XYZ file of C-alpha atoms in Angstrom:
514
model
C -30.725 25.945 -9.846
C -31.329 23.227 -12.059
C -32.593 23.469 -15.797
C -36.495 22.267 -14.599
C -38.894 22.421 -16.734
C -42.945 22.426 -16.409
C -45.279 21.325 -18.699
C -48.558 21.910 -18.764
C -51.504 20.057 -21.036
C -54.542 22.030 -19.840
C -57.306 20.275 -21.523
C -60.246 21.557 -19.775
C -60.420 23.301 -16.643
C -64.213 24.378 -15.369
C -65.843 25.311 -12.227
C -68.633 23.358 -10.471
C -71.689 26.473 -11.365
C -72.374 24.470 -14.795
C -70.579 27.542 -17.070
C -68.294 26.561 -20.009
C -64.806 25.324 -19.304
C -63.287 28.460 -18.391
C -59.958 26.814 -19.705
C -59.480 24.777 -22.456
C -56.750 23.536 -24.619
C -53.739 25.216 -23.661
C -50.196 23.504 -23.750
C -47.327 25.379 -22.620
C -44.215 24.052 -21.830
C -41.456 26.332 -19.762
C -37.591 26.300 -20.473
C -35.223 27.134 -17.193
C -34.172 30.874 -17.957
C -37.267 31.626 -20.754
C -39.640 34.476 -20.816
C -42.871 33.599 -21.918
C -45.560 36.165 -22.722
C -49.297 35.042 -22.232
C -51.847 37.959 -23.568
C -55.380 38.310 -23.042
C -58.440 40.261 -23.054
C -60.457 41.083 -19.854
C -62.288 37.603 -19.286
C -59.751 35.692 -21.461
C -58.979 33.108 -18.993
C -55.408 34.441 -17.795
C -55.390 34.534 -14.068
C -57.504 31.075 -14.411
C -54.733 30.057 -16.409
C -52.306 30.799 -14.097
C -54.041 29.724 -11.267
C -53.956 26.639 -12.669
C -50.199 26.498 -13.383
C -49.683 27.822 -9.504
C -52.231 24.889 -8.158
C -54.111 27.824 -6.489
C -56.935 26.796 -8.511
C -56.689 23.301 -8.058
C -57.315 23.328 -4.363
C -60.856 23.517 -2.524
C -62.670 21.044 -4.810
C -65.105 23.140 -6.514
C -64.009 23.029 -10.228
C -63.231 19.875 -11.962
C -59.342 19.450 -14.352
C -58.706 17.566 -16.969
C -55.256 17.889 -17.852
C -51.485 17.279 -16.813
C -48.686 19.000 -14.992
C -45.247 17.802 -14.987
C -42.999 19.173 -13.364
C -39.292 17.460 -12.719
C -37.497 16.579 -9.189
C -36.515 20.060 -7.804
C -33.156 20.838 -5.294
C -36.109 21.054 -2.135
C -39.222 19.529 -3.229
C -40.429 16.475 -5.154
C -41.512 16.822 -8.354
C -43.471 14.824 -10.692
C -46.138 13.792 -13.470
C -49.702 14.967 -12.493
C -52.337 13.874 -14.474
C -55.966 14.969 -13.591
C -58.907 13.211 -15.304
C -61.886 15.529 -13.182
C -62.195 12.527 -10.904
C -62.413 11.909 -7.011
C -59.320 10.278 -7.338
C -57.569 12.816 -8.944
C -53.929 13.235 -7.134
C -53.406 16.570 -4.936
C -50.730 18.686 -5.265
C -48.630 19.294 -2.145
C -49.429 23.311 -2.508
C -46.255 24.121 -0.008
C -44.045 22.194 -1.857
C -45.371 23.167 -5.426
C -45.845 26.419 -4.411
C -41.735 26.673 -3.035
C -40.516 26.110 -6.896
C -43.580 27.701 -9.229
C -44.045 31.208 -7.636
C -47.494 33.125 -8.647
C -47.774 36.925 -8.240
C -51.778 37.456 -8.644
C -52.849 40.531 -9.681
C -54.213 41.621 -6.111
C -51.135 41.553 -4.132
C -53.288 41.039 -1.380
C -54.079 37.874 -2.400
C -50.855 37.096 -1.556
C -49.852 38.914 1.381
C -50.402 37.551 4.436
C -52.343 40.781 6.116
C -50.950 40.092 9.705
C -46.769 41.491 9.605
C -46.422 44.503 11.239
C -43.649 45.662 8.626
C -42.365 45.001 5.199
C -39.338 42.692 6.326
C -41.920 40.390 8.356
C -44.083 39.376 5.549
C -41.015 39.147 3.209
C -39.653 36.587 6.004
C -42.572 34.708 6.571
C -42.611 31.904 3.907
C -38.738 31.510 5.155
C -39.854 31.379 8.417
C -42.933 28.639 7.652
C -39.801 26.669 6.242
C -37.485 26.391 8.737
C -34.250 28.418 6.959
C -31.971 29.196 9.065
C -32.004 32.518 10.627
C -28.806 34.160 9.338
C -29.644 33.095 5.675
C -33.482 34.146 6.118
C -32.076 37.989 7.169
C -29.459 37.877 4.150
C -32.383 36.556 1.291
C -35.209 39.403 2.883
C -32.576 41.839 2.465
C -31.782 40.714 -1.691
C -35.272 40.187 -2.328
C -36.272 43.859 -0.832
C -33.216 45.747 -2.410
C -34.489 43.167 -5.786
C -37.849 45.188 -5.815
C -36.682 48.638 -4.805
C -37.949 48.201 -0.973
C -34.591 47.834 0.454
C -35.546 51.379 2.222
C -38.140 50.520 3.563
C -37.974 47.309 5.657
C -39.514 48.972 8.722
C -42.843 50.437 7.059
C -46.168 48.827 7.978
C -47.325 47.215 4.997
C -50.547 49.397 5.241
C -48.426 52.653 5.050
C -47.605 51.406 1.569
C -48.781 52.647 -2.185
C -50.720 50.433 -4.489
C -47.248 49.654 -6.610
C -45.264 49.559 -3.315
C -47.921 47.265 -2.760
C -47.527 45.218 -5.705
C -43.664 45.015 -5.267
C -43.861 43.710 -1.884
C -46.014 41.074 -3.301
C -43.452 40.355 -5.905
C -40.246 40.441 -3.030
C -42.501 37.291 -1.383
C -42.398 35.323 -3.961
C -38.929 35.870 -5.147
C -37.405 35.359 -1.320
C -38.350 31.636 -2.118
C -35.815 31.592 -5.260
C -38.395 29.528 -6.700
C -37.630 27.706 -10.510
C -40.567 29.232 -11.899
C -42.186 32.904 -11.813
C -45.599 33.217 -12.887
C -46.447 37.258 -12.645
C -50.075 38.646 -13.258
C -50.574 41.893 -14.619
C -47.042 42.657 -13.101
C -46.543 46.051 -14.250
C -50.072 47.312 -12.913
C -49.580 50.290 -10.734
C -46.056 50.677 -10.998
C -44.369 54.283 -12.392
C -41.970 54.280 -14.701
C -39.506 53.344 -12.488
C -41.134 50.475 -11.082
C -41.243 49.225 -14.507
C -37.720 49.347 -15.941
C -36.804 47.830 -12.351
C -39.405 44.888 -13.081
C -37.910 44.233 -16.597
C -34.233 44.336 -14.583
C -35.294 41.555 -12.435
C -36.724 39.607 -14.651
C -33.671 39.872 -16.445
C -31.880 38.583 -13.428
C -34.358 35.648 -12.774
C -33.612 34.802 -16.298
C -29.965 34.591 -16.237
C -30.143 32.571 -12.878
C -32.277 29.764 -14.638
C -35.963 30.855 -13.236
C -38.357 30.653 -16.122
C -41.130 33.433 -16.066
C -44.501 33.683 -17.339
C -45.958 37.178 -17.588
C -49.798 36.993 -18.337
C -51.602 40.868 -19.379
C -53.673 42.963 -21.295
C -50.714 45.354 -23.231
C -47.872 44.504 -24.901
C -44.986 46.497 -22.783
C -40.860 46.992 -23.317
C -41.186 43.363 -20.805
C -43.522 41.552 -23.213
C -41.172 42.754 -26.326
C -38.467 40.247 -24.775
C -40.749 37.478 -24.085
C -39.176 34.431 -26.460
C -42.559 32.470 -27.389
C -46.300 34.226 -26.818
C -49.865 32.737 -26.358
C -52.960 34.415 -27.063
C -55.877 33.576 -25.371
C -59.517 34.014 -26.306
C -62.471 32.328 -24.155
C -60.576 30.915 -22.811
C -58.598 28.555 -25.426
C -56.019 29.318 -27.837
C -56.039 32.030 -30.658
C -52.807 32.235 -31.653
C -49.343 30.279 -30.110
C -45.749 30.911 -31.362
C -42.892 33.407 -31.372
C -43.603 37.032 -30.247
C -43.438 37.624 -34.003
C -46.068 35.264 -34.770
C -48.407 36.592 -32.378
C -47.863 40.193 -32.831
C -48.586 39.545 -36.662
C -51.484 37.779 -36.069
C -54.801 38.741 -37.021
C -56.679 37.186 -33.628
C -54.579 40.199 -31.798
C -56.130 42.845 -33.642
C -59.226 41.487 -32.866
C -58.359 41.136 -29.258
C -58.725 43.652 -26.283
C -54.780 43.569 -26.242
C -53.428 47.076 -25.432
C -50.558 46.707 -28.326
C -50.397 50.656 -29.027
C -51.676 54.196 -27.867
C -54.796 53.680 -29.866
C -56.375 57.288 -30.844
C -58.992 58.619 -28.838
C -62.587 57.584 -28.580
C -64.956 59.790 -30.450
C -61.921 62.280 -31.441
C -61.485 63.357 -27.872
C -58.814 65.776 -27.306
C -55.298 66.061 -26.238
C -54.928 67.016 -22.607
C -53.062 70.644 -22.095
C -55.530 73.167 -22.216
C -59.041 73.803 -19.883
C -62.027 72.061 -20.086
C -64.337 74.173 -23.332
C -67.202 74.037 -20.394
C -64.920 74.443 -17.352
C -66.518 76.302 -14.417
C -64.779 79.478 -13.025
C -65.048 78.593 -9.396
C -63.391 75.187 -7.987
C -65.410 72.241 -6.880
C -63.101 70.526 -5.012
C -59.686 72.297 -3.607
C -56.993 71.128 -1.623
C -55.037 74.475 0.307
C -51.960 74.446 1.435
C -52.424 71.019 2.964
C -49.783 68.944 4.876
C -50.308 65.274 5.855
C -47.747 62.880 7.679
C -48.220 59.400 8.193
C -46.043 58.081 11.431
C -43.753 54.912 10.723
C -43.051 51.694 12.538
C -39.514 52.107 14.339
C -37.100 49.179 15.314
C -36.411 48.180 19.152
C -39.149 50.439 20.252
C -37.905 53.568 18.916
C -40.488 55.861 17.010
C -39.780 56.668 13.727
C -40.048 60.080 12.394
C -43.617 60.917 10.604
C -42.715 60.998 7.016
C -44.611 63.994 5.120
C -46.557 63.063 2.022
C -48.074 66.161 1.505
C -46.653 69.035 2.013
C -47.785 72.234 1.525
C -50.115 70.662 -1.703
C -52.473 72.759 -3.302
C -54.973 72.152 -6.452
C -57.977 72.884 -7.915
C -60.760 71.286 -9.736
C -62.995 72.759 -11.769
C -66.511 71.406 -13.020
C -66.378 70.237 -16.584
C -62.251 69.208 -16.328
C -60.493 66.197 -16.287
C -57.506 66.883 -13.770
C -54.821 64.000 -13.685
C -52.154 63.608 -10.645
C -49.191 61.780 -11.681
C -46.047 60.451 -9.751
C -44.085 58.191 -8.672
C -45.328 55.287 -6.650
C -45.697 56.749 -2.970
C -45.799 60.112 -3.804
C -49.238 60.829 -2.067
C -51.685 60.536 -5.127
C -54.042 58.112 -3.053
C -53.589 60.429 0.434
C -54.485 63.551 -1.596
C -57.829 61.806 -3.383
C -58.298 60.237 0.014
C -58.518 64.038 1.659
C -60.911 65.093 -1.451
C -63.202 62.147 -0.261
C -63.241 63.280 3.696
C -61.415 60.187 4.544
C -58.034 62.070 5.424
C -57.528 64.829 7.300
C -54.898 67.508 7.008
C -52.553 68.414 9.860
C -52.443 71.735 8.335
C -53.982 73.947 5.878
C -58.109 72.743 4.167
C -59.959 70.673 1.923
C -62.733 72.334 0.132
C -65.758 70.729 -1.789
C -68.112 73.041 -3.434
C -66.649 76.255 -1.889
C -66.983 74.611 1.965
C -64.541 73.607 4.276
C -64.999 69.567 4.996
C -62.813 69.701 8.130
C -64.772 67.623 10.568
C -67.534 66.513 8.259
C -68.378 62.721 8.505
C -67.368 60.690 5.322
C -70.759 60.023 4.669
C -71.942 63.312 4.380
C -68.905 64.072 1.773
C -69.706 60.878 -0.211
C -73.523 63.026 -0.971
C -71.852 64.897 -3.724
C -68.064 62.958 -3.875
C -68.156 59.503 -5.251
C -64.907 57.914 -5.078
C -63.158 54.458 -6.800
C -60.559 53.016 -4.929
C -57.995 51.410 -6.150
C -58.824 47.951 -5.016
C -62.055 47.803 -6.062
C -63.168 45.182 -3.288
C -62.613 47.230 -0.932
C -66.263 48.478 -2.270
C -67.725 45.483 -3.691
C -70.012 43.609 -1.060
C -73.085 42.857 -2.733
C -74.657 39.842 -3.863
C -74.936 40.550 -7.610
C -73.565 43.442 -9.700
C -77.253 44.818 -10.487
C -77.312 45.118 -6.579
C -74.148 46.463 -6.430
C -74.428 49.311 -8.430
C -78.362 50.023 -6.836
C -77.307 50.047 -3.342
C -76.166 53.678 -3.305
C -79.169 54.762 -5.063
C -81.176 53.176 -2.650
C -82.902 50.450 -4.552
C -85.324 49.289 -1.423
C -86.756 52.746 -2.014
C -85.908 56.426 -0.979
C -81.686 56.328 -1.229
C -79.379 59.725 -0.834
C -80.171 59.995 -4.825
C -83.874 60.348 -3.685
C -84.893 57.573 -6.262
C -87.716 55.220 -6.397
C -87.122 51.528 -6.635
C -87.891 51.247 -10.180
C -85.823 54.480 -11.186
C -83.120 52.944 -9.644
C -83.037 49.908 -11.201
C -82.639 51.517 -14.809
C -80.124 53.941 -13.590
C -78.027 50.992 -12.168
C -78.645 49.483 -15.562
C -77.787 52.235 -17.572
C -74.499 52.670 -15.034
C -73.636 48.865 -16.034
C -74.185 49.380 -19.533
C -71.754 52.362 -19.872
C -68.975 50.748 -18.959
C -69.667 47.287 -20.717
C -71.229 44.754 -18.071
C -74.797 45.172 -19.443
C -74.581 40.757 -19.442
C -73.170 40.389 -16.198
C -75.724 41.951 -13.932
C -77.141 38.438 -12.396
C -73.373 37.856 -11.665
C -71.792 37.751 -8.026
C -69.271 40.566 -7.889
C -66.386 38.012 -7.174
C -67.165 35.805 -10.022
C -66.093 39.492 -12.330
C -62.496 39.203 -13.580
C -60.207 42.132 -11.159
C -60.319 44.179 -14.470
C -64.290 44.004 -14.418
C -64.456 44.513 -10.320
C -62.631 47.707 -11.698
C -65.677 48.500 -14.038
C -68.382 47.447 -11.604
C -66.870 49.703 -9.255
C -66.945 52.418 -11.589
C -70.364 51.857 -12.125
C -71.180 51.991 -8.569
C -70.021 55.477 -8.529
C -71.348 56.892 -11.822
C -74.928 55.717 -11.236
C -74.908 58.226 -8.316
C -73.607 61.067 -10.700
C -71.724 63.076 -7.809
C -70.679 66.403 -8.637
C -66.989 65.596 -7.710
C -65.863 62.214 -8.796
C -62.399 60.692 -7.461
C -60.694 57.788 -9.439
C -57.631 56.123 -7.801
C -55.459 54.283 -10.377
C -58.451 53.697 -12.709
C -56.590 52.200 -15.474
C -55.064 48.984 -13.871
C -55.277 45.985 -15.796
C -57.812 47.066 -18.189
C -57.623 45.865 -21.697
C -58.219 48.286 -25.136
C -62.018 48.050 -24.418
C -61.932 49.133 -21.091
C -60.174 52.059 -21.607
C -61.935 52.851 -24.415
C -64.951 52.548 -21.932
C -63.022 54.784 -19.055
C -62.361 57.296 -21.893
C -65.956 57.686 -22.651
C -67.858 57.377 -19.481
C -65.139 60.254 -17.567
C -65.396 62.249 -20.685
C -69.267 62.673 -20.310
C -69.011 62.850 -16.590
C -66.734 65.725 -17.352
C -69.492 67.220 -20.306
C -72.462 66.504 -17.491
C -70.451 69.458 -15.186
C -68.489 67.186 -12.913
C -64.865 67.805 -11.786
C -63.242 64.268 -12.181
C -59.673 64.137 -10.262
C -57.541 60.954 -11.033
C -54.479 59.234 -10.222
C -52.614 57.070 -12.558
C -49.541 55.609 -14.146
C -51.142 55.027 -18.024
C -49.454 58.431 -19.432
C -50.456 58.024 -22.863
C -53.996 57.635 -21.698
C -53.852 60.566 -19.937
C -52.433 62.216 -22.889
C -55.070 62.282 -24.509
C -58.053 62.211 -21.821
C -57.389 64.249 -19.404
C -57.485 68.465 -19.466
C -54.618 69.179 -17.015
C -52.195 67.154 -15.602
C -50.194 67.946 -12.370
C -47.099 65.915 -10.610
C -46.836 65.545 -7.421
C -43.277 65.095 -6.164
C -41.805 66.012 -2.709
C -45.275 66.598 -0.999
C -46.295 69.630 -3.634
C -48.187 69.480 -6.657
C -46.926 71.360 -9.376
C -48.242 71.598 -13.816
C -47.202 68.502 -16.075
């Protein structure tokens, strides 16, 4: 690999809906074998920025750049001087060929993921395949870039079988089977356990030494920020503060910021978790019993895998008035056993019980009267056209909804929903024009405006910034206070720490106390 570099002179990047440039005067320039750390607030402009930088958002014609990317002749692909003046005659980017050497991981790995393999070793083959490499070489590359990202295992699994940060590493393998020159990676460590996370700063590491240069852009400062070489701040979009890790981490715009740099102390004085709930109920509202769940695998040449047992004899209880956490590692069976809670799974053995009944064979919908549940992608319940409408759906805002509300009483409760969890200005907005941190919070808000009596969070901490867990913090502690049993899944320890009332682990199908 050669010693490439890309420059970028972003001097004003906005959409075609009349807004504010949602990018404006940022200059980076990228060294072959440099870390680069690019922090940001929810809203900041980071995934525009990067977008940018990856020519994703250059493509489709409905935003207008003023600016210039340079990028020098590459091994494979042409490179070049771009400059865009926000003209028709603006030059296009050959996205294949740009896309070959500058590599973006966005912070939905579906975005990236083609949605159509049948196992993890097809869609890390496919961008070789849409290439012509040879065959031999194409096997031996899928094979690095899988063991690279810790999926060397698991080659044969149906990409649907996998965990949110299994997820997020097969997005990851992708773009690393191209050996592109430059690694742009989005919230990278969202979703990933501990494990994930020294294995992401290892690879790095390795892209590093063999002359890739990578951008990380996020919300915390992590042990893979610490060893970024020079740091940009963002803030609305433009520049707050630009320099050495040093300089930035000094600087007074990051205080100011949303930047996770610390375990900040809790909102309002809330406690430490390791003790029950002061108001905790005495009889469970939501109970798993002895359950045992298997999901069956793809095999090779036509022979059936073996089912592969998530849970496993897993029992726990949740009481009204806690905050129970379930931690481990990524494909443990966190989601499967919140997914069982919610009547969405159903146990091969042993029961699920919500409010002292057995939910075997109860429709979803039925469940979802007193269980409200956030997934972890939160578009996979966002489908509204604005967020007001979003969060009034479920409480039937056309008139008599499964909350029983009038149209009026449900608008303020979907208002008072969007206010708790900081989108009180965003409510004329379409749900995809929300940043994925705030498609997190409107999701949220979709849920707490129905105040179920059992509420389900699945990785509820991903990409947020200080704010928005201070905001989580807040609006699960009173859902707690208000007699609810709140059950959540999640990497963010030291948020848990200090949030939640219990914590179990789940490891080897079983849950057992943290």
């Amino acid at each position: 690999m050669n010693g490439t570099t890309l420059t970028a002179d972003v001097r004003r990047f906005a959409y075609d809906d009349g807004g504010p440039a949602a990018v404006r005067g940022v200059r980076l320039a990228l060294r072959a074998g440099s870390l680069t750390a690019v922090l940001g607030a929810s809203g900041s402009g980071k995934s525009t920025l990067a977008k940018i930088l990856a020519g994703w958002a250059l493509a489709g014609g409905h935003a207008r750049f003023e600016g210039v990317l340079d990028l020098g002749p590459g091994p494979e692909a042409p490179g070049g001087r771009f400059e865009f003046t926000g003209g028709p005659d603006d030059p296009r980017l050959r996205l294949g060929a740009w896309g070959a050497r500058v590599a973006y991981v966005p912070q939905r790995p579906a975005d990236l993921l083609t949605g159509a393999s049948a196992s993890v070793g097809e869609e890390l083959a496919f961008s070789l395949e849409q290439r012509g490499v040879p065959r031999p070489e194409m096997l031996a590359r899928v094979r690095a870039a899988a063991g690279a990202v810790g999926l060397g295992g698991l080659l044969d699994r149906n990409p649907g079988r996998l965990s949110g940060g299994e997820h997020r590493r097969l997005a990851l393998g992708c773009a690393l089977v191209g050996r592109p020159e430059v690694v742009m990676l989005d919230e990278p460590a969202a979703s990933l356990d501990a494990e994930g996370g020294m294995a992401l700063k290892r690879l790095v590491g390795e892209l590093r030494s063999e002359g890739s240069a990578v951008v990380v852009f996020t919300a915390a400062v992590d042990a893979l920020v610490l060893e970024a070489e020079t740091c940009l701040l963002l803030e609305d979009g433009g520049t707050a503060a630009q320099g050495t890790l040093h300089d930035v981490l000094g600087s007074a715009a990051l205080g100011a910021s949303g930047v996770v740099v610390e375990e900040e102390p809790a909102a309002g004085g809330a406690r430490v978790s390791g003790g029950p709930a002061p108001g905790r109920g005495t009889v469970p509202l939501a109970q798993l019993d002895s359950v045992t769940f298997s999901y069956g695998l793809r095999g090779t040449r036509g022979v059936p895998a073996p089912a592969r047992a998530v849970l496993d004899g897993a029992s726990l209880e949740a009481f009204g008035g806690e905050i129970l956490a379930l931690t481990g590692p990524n494909g443990a069976g966190k989601s499967t056993a919140l997914r069982h809670l919610a009547g969405l799974a159903q146990p091969q053995s042993g029961a699920v019980r919500v409010l002292g009944r057995d939910i075997a064979g109860e429709p979803a919908g039925r469940v979802a009267q007193t269980v409200g549940t956030l997934f972890q992608d939160p578009r996979d319940q966002l489908f509204e056209r604005t967020a007001l409408r979003e969060v009034a759906f479920g409480l039937g805002a056309a008139g008599l909804g499964a909350a029983g509300l009038e149209r009026d009483a449900a608008r303020e409760r979907a208002i008072e929903a969007l206010d708790s969890v900081g989108l009180e200005g965003k409510a004329g907005l379409h749900p995809y024009e929300l940043s994925v941190s705030e498609q997190r919070l409107l999701a949220l808000a979709t849920v707490l405006a129905r105040r179920p009596e059992v509420l389900l969070l699945d990785e509820p901490t991903v990409g947020l910034d200080r704010f928005g867990l201070r905001r989580l913090e807040v609006v699960v502690g009173a859902a707690a206070e208000a007699g609810a049993a709140v059950v959540l899944s999640t990497h963010a320890h030291p948020w848990v720490r200090r949030t939640a009332h219990r914590v179990l682990a789940l490891s080897a199908g079983r849950f057992t106390e943290a």
